[in-house]
Coordinates of C-alpha atoms and ligand atoms in Angstrom, one line a residue:
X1 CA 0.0 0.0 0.0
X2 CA 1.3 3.4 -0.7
X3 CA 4.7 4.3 -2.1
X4 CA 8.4 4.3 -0.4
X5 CA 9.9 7.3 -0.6
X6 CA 12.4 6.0 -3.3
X7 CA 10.1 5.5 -5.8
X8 CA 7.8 8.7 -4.9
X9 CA 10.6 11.0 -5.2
X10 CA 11.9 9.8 -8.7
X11 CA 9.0 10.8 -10.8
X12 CA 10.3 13.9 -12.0
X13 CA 7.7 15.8 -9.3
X14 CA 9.2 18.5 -7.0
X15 CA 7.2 17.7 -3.8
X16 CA 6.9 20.3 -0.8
X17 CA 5.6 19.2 2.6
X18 CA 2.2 19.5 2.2
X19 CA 1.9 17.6 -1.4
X20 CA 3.2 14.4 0.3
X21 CA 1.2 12.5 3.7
X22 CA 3.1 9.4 5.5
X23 CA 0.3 6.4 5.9
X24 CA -0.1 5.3 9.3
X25 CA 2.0 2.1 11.0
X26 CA 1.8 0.2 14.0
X27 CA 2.1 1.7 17.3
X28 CA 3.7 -0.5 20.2
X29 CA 5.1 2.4 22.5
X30 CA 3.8 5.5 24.3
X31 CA 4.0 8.9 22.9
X32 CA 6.2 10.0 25.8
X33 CA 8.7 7.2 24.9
X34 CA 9.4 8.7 21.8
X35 CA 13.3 10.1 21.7
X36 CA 13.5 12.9 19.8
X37 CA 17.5 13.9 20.9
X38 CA 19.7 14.7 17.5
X39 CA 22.6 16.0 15.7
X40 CA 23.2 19.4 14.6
X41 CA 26.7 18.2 13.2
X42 CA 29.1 15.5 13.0
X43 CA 30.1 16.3 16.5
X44 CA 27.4 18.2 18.3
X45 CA 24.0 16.5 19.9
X46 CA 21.2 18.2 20.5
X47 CA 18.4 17.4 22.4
X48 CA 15.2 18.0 20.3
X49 CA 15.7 18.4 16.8
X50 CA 14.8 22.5 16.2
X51 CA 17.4 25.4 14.6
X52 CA 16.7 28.8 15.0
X53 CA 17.3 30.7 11.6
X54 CA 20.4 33.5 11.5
X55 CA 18.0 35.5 10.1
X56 CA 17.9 39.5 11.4
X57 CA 14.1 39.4 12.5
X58 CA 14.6 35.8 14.1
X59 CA 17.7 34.9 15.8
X60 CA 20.0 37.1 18.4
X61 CA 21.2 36.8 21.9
X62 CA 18.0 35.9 23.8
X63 CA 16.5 33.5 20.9
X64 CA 20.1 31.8 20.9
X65 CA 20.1 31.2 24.9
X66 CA 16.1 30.2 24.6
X67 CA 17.0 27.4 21.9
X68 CA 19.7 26.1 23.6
X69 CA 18.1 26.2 27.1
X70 CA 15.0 24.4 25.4
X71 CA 17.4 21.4 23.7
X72 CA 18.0 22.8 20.4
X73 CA 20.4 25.4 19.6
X74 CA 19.9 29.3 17.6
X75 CA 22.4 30.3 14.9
X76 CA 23.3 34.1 15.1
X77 CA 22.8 36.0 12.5
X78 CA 25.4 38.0 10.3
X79 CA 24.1 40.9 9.2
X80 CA 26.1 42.8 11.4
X81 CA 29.6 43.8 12.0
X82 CA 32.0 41.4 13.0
X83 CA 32.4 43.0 16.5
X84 CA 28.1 43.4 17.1
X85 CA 27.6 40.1 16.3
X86 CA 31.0 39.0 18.7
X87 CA 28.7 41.1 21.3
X88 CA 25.7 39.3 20.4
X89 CA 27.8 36.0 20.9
X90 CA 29.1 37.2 24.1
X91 CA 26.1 37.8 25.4
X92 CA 24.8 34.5 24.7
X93 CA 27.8 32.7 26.6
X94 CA 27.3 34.5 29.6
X95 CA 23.6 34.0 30.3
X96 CA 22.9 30.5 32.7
X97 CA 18.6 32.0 31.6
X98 CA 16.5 32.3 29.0
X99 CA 15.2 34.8 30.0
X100 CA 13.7 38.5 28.5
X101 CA 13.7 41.0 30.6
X102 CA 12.1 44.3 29.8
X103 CA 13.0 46.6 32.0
X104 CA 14.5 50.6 31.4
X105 CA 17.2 52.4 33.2
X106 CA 17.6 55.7 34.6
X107 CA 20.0 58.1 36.6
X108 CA 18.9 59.2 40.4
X109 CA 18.3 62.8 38.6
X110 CA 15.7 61.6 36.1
X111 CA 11.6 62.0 36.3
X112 CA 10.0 59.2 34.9
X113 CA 6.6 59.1 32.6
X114 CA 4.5 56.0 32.6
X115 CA 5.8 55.4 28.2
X116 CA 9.5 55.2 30.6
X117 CA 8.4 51.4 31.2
X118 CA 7.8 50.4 28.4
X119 CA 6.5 46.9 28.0
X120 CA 8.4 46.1 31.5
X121 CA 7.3 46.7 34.9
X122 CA 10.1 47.8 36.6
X123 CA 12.9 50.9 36.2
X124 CA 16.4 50.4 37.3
X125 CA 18.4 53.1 38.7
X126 CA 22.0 54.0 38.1
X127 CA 24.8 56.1 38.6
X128 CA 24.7 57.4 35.5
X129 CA 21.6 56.0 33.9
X130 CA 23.3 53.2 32.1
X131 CA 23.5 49.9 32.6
X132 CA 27.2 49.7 33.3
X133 CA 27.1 51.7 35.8
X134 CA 26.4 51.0 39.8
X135 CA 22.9 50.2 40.4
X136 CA 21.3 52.6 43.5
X137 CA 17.6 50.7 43.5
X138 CA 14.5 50.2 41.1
X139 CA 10.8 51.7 40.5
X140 CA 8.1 49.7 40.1
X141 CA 5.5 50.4 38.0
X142 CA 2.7 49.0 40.2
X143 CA 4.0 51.4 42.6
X144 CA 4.9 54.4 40.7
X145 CA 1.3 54.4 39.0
X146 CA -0.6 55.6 42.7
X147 CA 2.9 57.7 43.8
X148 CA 1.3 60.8 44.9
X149 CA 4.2 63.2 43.2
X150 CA 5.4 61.3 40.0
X151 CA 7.3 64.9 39.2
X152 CA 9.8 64.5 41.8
X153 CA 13.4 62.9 41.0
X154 CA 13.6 59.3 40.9
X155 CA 15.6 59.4 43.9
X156 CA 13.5 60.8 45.7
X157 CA 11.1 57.7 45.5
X158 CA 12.7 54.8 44.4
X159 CA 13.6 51.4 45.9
X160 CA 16.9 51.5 47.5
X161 CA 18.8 48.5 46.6
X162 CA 22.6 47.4 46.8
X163 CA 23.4 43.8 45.6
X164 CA 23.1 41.8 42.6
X165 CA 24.2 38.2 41.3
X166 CA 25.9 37.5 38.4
X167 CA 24.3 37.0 35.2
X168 CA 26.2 33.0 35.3
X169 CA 23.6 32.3 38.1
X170 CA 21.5 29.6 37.0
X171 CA 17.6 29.7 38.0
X172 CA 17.5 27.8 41.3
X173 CA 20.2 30.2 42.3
X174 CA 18.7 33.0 41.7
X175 CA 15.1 31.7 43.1
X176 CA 17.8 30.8 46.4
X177 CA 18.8 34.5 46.6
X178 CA 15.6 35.7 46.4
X179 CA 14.1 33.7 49.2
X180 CA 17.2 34.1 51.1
X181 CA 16.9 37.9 51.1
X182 CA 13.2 38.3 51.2
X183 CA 13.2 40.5 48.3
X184 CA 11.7 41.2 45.3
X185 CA 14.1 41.4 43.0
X186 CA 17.4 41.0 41.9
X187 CA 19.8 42.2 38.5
X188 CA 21.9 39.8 37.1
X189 CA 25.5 41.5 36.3
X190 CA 28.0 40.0 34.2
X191 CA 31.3 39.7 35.7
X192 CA 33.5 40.6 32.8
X193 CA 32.1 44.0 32.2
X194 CA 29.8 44.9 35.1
X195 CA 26.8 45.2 32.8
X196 CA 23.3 44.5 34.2
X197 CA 22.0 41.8 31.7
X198 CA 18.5 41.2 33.5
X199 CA 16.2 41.5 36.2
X200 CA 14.6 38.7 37.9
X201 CA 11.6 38.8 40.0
X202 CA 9.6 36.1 41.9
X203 CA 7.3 36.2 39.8
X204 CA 9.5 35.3 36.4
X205 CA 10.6 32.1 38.3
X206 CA 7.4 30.9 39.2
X207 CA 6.5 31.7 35.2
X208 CA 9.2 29.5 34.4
X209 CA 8.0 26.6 36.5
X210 CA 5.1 26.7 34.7
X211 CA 6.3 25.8 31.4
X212 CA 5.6 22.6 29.7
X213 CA 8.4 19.8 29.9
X214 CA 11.4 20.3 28.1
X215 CA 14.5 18.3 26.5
X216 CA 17.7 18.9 28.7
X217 CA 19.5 22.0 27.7
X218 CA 22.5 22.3 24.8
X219 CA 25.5 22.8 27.2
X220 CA 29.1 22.8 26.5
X221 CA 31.4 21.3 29.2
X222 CA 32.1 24.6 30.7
X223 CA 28.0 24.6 31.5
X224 CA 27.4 28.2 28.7
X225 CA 24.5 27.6 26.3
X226 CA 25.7 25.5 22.8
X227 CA 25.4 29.0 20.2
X228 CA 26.2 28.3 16.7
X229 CA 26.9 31.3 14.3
X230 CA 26.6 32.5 10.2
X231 CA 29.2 33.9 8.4
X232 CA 29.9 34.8 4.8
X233 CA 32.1 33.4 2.2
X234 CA 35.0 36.6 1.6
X235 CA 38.1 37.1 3.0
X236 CA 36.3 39.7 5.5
X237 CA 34.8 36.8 6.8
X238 CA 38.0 34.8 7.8
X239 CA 38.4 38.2 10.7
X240 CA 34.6 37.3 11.6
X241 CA 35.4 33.7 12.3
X242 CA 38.4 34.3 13.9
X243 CA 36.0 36.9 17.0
X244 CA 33.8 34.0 16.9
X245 CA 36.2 31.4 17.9
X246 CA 37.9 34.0 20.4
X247 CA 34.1 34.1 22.0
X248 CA 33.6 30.2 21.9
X249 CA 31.1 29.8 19.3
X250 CA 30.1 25.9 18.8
X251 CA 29.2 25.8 15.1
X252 CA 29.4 27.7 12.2
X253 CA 26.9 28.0 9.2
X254 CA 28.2 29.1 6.0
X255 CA 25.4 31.2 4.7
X256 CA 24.7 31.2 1.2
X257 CA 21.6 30.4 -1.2
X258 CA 23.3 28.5 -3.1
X259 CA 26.4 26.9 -1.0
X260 CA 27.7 24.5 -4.1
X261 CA 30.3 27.3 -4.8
X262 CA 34.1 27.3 -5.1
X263 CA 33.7 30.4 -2.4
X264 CA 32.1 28.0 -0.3
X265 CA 34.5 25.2 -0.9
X266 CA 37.2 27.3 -0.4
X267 CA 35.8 28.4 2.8
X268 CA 35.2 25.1 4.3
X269 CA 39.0 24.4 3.2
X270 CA 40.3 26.9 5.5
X271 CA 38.1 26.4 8.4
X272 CA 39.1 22.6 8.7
X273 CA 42.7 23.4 8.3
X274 CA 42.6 26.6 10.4
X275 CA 40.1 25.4 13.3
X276 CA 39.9 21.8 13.2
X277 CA 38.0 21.4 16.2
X278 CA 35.3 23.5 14.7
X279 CA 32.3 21.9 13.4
X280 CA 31.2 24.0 9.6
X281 CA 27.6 23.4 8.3
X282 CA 27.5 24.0 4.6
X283 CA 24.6 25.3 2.3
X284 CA 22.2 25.4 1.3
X285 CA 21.8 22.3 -1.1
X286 CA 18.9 20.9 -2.6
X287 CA 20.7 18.2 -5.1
X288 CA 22.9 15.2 -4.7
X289 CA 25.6 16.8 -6.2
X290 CA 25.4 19.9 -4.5
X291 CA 25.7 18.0 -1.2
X292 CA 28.3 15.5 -2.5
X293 CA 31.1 18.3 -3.2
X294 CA 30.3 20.1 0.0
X295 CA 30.3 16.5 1.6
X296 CA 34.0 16.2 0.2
X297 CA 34.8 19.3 1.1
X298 CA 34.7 18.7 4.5
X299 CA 31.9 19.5 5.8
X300 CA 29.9 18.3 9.3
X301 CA 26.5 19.2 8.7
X302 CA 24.3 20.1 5.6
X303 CA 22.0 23.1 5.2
X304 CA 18.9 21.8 2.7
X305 CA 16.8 24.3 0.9
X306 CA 16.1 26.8 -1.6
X307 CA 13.2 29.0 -1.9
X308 CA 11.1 27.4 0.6
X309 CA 11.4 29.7 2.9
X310 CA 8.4 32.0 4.1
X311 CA 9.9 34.8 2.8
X312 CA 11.7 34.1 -0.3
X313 CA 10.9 35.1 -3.5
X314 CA 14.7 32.6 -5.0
X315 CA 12.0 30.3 -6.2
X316 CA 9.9 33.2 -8.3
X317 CA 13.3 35.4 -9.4
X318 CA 16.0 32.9 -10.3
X319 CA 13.7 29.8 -11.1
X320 CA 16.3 27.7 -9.5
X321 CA 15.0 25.6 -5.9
X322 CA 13.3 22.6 -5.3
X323 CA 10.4 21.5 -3.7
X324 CA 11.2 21.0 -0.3
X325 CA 10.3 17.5 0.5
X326 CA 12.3 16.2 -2.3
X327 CA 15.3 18.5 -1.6
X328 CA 15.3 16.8 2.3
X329 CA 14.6 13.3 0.9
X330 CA 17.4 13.6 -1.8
X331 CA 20.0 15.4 0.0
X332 CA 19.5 13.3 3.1
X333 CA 19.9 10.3 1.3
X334 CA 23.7 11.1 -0.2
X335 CA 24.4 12.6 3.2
X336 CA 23.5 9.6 5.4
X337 CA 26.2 7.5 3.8
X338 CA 28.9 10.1 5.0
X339 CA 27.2 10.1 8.3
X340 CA 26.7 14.4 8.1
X341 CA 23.8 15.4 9.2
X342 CA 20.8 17.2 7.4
X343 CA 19.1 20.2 8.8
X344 CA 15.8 21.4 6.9
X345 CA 15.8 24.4 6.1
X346 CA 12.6 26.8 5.3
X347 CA 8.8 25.8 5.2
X348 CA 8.0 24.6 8.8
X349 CA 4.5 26.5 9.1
X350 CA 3.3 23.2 11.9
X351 CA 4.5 20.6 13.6
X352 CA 3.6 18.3 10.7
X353 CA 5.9 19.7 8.8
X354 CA 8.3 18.9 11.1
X355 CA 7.7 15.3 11.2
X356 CA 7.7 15.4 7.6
X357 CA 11.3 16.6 7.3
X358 CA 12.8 14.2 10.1
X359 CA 11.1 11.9 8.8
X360 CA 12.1 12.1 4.9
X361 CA 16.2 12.2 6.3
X362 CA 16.7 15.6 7.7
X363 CA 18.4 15.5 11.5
X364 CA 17.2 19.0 12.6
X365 CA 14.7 21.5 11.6
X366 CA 16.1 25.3 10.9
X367 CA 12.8 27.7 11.3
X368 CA 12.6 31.1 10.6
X369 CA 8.4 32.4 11.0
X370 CA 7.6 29.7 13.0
X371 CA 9.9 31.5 15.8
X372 CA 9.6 34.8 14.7
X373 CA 6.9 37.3 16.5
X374 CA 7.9 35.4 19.7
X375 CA 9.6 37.4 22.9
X376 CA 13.0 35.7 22.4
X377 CA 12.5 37.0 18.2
X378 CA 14.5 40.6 18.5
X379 CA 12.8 43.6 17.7
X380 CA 9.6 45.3 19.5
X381 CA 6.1 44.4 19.1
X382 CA 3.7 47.0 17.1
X383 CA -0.2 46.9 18.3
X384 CA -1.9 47.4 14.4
X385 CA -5.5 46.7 14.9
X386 CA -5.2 45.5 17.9
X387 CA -3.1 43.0 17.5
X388 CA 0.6 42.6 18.2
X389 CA 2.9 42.3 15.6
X390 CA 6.9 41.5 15.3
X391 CA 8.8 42.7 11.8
X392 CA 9.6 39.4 10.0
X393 CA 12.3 39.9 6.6
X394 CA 13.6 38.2 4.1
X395 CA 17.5 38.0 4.4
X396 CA 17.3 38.5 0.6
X397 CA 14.9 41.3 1.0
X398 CA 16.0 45.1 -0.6
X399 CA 15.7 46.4 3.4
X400 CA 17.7 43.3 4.7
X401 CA 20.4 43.4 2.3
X402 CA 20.9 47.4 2.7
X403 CA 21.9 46.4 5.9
X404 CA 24.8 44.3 4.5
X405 CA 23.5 40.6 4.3
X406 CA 23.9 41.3 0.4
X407 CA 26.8 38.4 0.2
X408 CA 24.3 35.6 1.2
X409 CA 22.6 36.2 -2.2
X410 CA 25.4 37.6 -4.2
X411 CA 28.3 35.7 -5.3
X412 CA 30.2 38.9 -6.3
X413 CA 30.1 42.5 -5.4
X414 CA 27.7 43.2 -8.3
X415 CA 26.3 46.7 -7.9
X416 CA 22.8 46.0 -8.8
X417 CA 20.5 44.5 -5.7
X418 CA 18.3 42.5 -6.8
X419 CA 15.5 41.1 -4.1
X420 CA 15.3 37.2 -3.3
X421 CA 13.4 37.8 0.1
X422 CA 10.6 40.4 1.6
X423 CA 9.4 41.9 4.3
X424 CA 6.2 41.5 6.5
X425 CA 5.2 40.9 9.7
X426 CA 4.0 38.1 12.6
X427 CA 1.4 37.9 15.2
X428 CA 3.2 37.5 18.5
X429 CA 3.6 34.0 19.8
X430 CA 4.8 34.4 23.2
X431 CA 7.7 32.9 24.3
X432 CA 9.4 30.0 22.5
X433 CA 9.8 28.6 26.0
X434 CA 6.0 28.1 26.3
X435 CA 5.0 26.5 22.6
X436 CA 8.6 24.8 21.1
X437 CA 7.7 21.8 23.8
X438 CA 4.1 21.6 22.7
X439 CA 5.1 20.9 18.9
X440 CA 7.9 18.9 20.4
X441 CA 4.5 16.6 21.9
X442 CA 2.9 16.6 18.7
X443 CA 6.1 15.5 16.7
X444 CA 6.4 12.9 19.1
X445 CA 2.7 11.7 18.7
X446 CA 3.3 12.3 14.8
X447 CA 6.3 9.3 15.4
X448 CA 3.9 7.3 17.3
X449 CA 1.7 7.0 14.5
X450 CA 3.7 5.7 12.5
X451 CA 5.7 3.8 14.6
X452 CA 9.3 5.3 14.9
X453 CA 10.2 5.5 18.0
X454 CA 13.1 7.6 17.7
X455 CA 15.2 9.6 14.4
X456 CA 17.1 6.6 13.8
X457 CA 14.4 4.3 13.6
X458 CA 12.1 6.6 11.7
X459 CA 15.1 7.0 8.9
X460 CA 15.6 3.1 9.0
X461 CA 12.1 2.2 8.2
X462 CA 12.1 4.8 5.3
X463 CA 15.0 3.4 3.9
X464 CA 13.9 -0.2 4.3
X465 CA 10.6 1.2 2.7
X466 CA 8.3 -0.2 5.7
X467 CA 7.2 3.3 5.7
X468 CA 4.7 4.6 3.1
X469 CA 3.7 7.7 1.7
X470 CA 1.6 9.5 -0.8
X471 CA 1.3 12.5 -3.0
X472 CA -1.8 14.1 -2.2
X473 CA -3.8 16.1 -4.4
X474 CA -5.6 19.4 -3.7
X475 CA -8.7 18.0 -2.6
X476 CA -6.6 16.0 -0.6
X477 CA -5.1 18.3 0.9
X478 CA -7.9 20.7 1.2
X479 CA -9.5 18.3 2.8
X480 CA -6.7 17.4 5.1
X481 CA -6.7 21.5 6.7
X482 CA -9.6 22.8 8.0
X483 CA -12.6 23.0 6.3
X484 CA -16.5 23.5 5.8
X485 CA -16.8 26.0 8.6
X486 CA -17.6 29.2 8.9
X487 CA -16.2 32.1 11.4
X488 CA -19.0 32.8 14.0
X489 CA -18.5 35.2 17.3
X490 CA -18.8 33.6 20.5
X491 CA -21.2 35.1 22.2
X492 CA -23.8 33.7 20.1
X493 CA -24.0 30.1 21.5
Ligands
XMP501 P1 10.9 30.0 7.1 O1 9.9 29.3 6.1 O2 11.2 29.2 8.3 O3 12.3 30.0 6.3 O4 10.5 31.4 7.4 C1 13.5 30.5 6.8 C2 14.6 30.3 5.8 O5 14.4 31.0 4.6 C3 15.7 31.3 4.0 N1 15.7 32.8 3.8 C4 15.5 33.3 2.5 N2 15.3 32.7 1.3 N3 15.1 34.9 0.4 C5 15.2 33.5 0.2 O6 15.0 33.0 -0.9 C6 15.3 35.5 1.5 O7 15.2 36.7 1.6 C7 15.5 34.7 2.7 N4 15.7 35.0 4.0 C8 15.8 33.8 4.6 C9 16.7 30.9 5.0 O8 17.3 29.7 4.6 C10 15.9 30.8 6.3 O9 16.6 29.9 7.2

């Protein structure tokens, strides 16, 4: 019944996620059996199989230490200079939480207004307003808001407070110090520069608690957060790699649209012979061949995809890509033999797709939207009609690549820019922290059905064509999304 993948896949179709639906096996094992833990690279495991993008609108500091706490691991982006994104790094490695806190600072001589809070709740005081310097106490908003004389000098009102922890305190620690003191909060100051990095309340530990089950965190020996990187194909790049390293960065992703390039090869040359201990994902492919000169380039994990992203427009301007379903089954396929592993890059709108992917070969999933409009995503939230939105951009996009990330989609300083990616926006998500383990539940139930109780086994009974699938058609898959309702308001059952 049904087709194995081999024979699906060689009829000349480009299949994406949705075209193709596995047909269900035999279940002998509980969902929560299921072991999702991975590798990013040759040499790196991971706990559940999820990438953040280095994308501008999706990956940075906070999303990086959110992966990694969560099991999987972000990728910083590039589209910055070589010393921001060695900050952005830095900051990464010295966090022990995951944690986003929103919170503004002021001198002793400042007066505050309630827009001074921002989206956070509390104002931290300083010597000299920044956050480098000594902090003298902190403001409340829940107080401030019923303060009698909210003209006065914010010394004149605020909070005293005097000690802090350091921002390599992990979570337990910091709940420790709180109850300890008795007190309601507490910054978090990294050692190396004296910087407060966060401020914890009560309140965000309890929030933590509260989140759903998650895989064990991506840790290096030392105990900092696993944080890979992206980086270019020029000479300029080489200086990038070498901050990088000098910050401790795990893994580097060589980011390019089309990585089957004797920039790329070149690249991956020097990295293995100037770092050997560093573990180089190479990218993106979507053919055998592509994959099998990168493969013998050197190479310790795989990037797969082209034009399936969200945002790009490769697909529609270059007419060069690939469905993405084929490109993970085919690349995954050349790539197994050389034991490097596959991550999926671009399309993951649900956790289906997600199973999909692992399923077809792919080790990882890299996601860009799916994250993006979360609280770890950087950037701030608009309210447009009421709803809150995050800025979402195609890499490739006119406004992303006047920023500089021109080279992923360039293979020479050419002049004219011509757009591969756009520019919209996401409903917020909340925190990654909250709904990553949720479609981590549903990929697991997705492995029950069909009876793979782990990556391994799910890729051994595709190979040994135990598992089925289909090409659906768009009945079929109209009929496998919602459908036949219509929108009503609640209030009128
Ligand atoms: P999703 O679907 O997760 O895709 O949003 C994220 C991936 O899309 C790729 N990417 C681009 N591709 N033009 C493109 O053709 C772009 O401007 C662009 N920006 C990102 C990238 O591989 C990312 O991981």
């Amino acid at each position: 019944d049904g087709f194995p993948a081999v024979k699906l896949f060689n009829q000349g179709y480009s299949y994406t996620y949705d075209d193709v639906i596995f047909l269900p096996h035999y279940i002998d094992f509980a969902t929560d059996s299921v072991q999702l833990n991975t590798k990013l690279t040759k040499n790196i495991s991971l706990s559940i199989p999820c990438v953040s993008s280095p994308m501008d609108t999706v990956t940075e500091s906070y999303m990086a230490v959110a992966m990694a706490y969560l099991g999987g691991i972000g990728i910083l982006h590039s589209n910055n200079t070589p010393s921001e994104q060695f900050a952005l790094l830095e900051s990464a490695k010295s966090r022990r939480i995951p944690f986003v806190s929103d919170f503004e600072v002021k001198s002793p001589a400042d007066v505050i207004e309630l827009s001074d809070f921002g989206y956070g709740t509390v104002i931290l005081v300083t010597d000299t307003g920044s956050r480098k310097s000594r902090v003298l106490g902190y403001v409340l908003k829940s107080v401030w808001v019923n303060l009698k004389n909210k003209d006065g000098r914010v010394c004149d009102y605020m909070s005293k407070l005097d000690y802090s922890v350091p921002s390599s305190y992990h979570l337990d620690q910091i709940a420790g110090f709180l109850g300890d003191k008795g007190v309601k909060l507490v910054p978090t100051v990294r050692e190396s520069d004296g910087e407060v990095v966060d401020v914890m309340t009560l309140e965000d530990i309890e929030k933590f608690q509260e989140y759903p089950k998650r895989g064990l965190p991506s840790l290096t020996p030392n105990g900092d957060f696993l944080v890979g990187a992206a980086i270019g194909t020029r000479d300029s790049d080489k200086q990038r790699l070498e901050y990088l390293v000098k910050g401790g960065v795990d893994a580097v992703v060589l980011d390019s649209s089309q990585g089957n390039s004797i920039y790329q090869l070149d690249m991956i040359k020097y990295i293995k012979k100037t770092y050997p201990g560093l573990d180089v994902i190479g990218g993106n492919v979507v053919t055998a061949y592509q994959a099998q000169n990168l493969i013998q380039a050197g190479v310790d994990g795989l990037r797969v995809g082209m034009g399936s992203g969200s945002i790009c427009t490769t697909q529609e301007v270059c007419a060069v890509g690939r469905g993405q379903a084929t490109a993970v089954y085919k690349v995954s396929s050349i790539a197994s033999k050389s034991g490097v592993p596959v991550i999926a890059d671009g399309g993951i709108s649900n956790s289906g797709h997600i199973v999909k992917a692992l399923v077809l070969g792919a080790s990882t999933v890299m996601m860009g939207s799916y994250l993006a409009g979360s609280t770890e995503a950087p950037g701030a939230y608009v309210v447009q009609d009421g709803r809150r939105l995050k800025k979402y951009r195609g890499m490739g996009s006119l406004e992303a690549m006047t920023k500089g990330s021109d080279q992923r989609y360039l293979g020479d300083k050419s002049k004219l820019k011509i757009a591969q990616g756009v520019v919209g926006a996401v409903a917020d998500k909340g925190s990654i922290l909250k709904f990553v383990p949720y479609a981590m539940h549903a990929v697991k139930q997705g492995f029950q059905d069909l009876g793979a109780s782990s990556l391994q086994s799910a890729h051994e009974l595709l190979r040994s064509e135990v598992l089925r699938l289909e090409a659906r058609t768009g009945a079929a898959q109209a009929e496998g999304g919602v459908h036949g309702l219509v929108s009503y308001e609640k209030k009128a059952f």
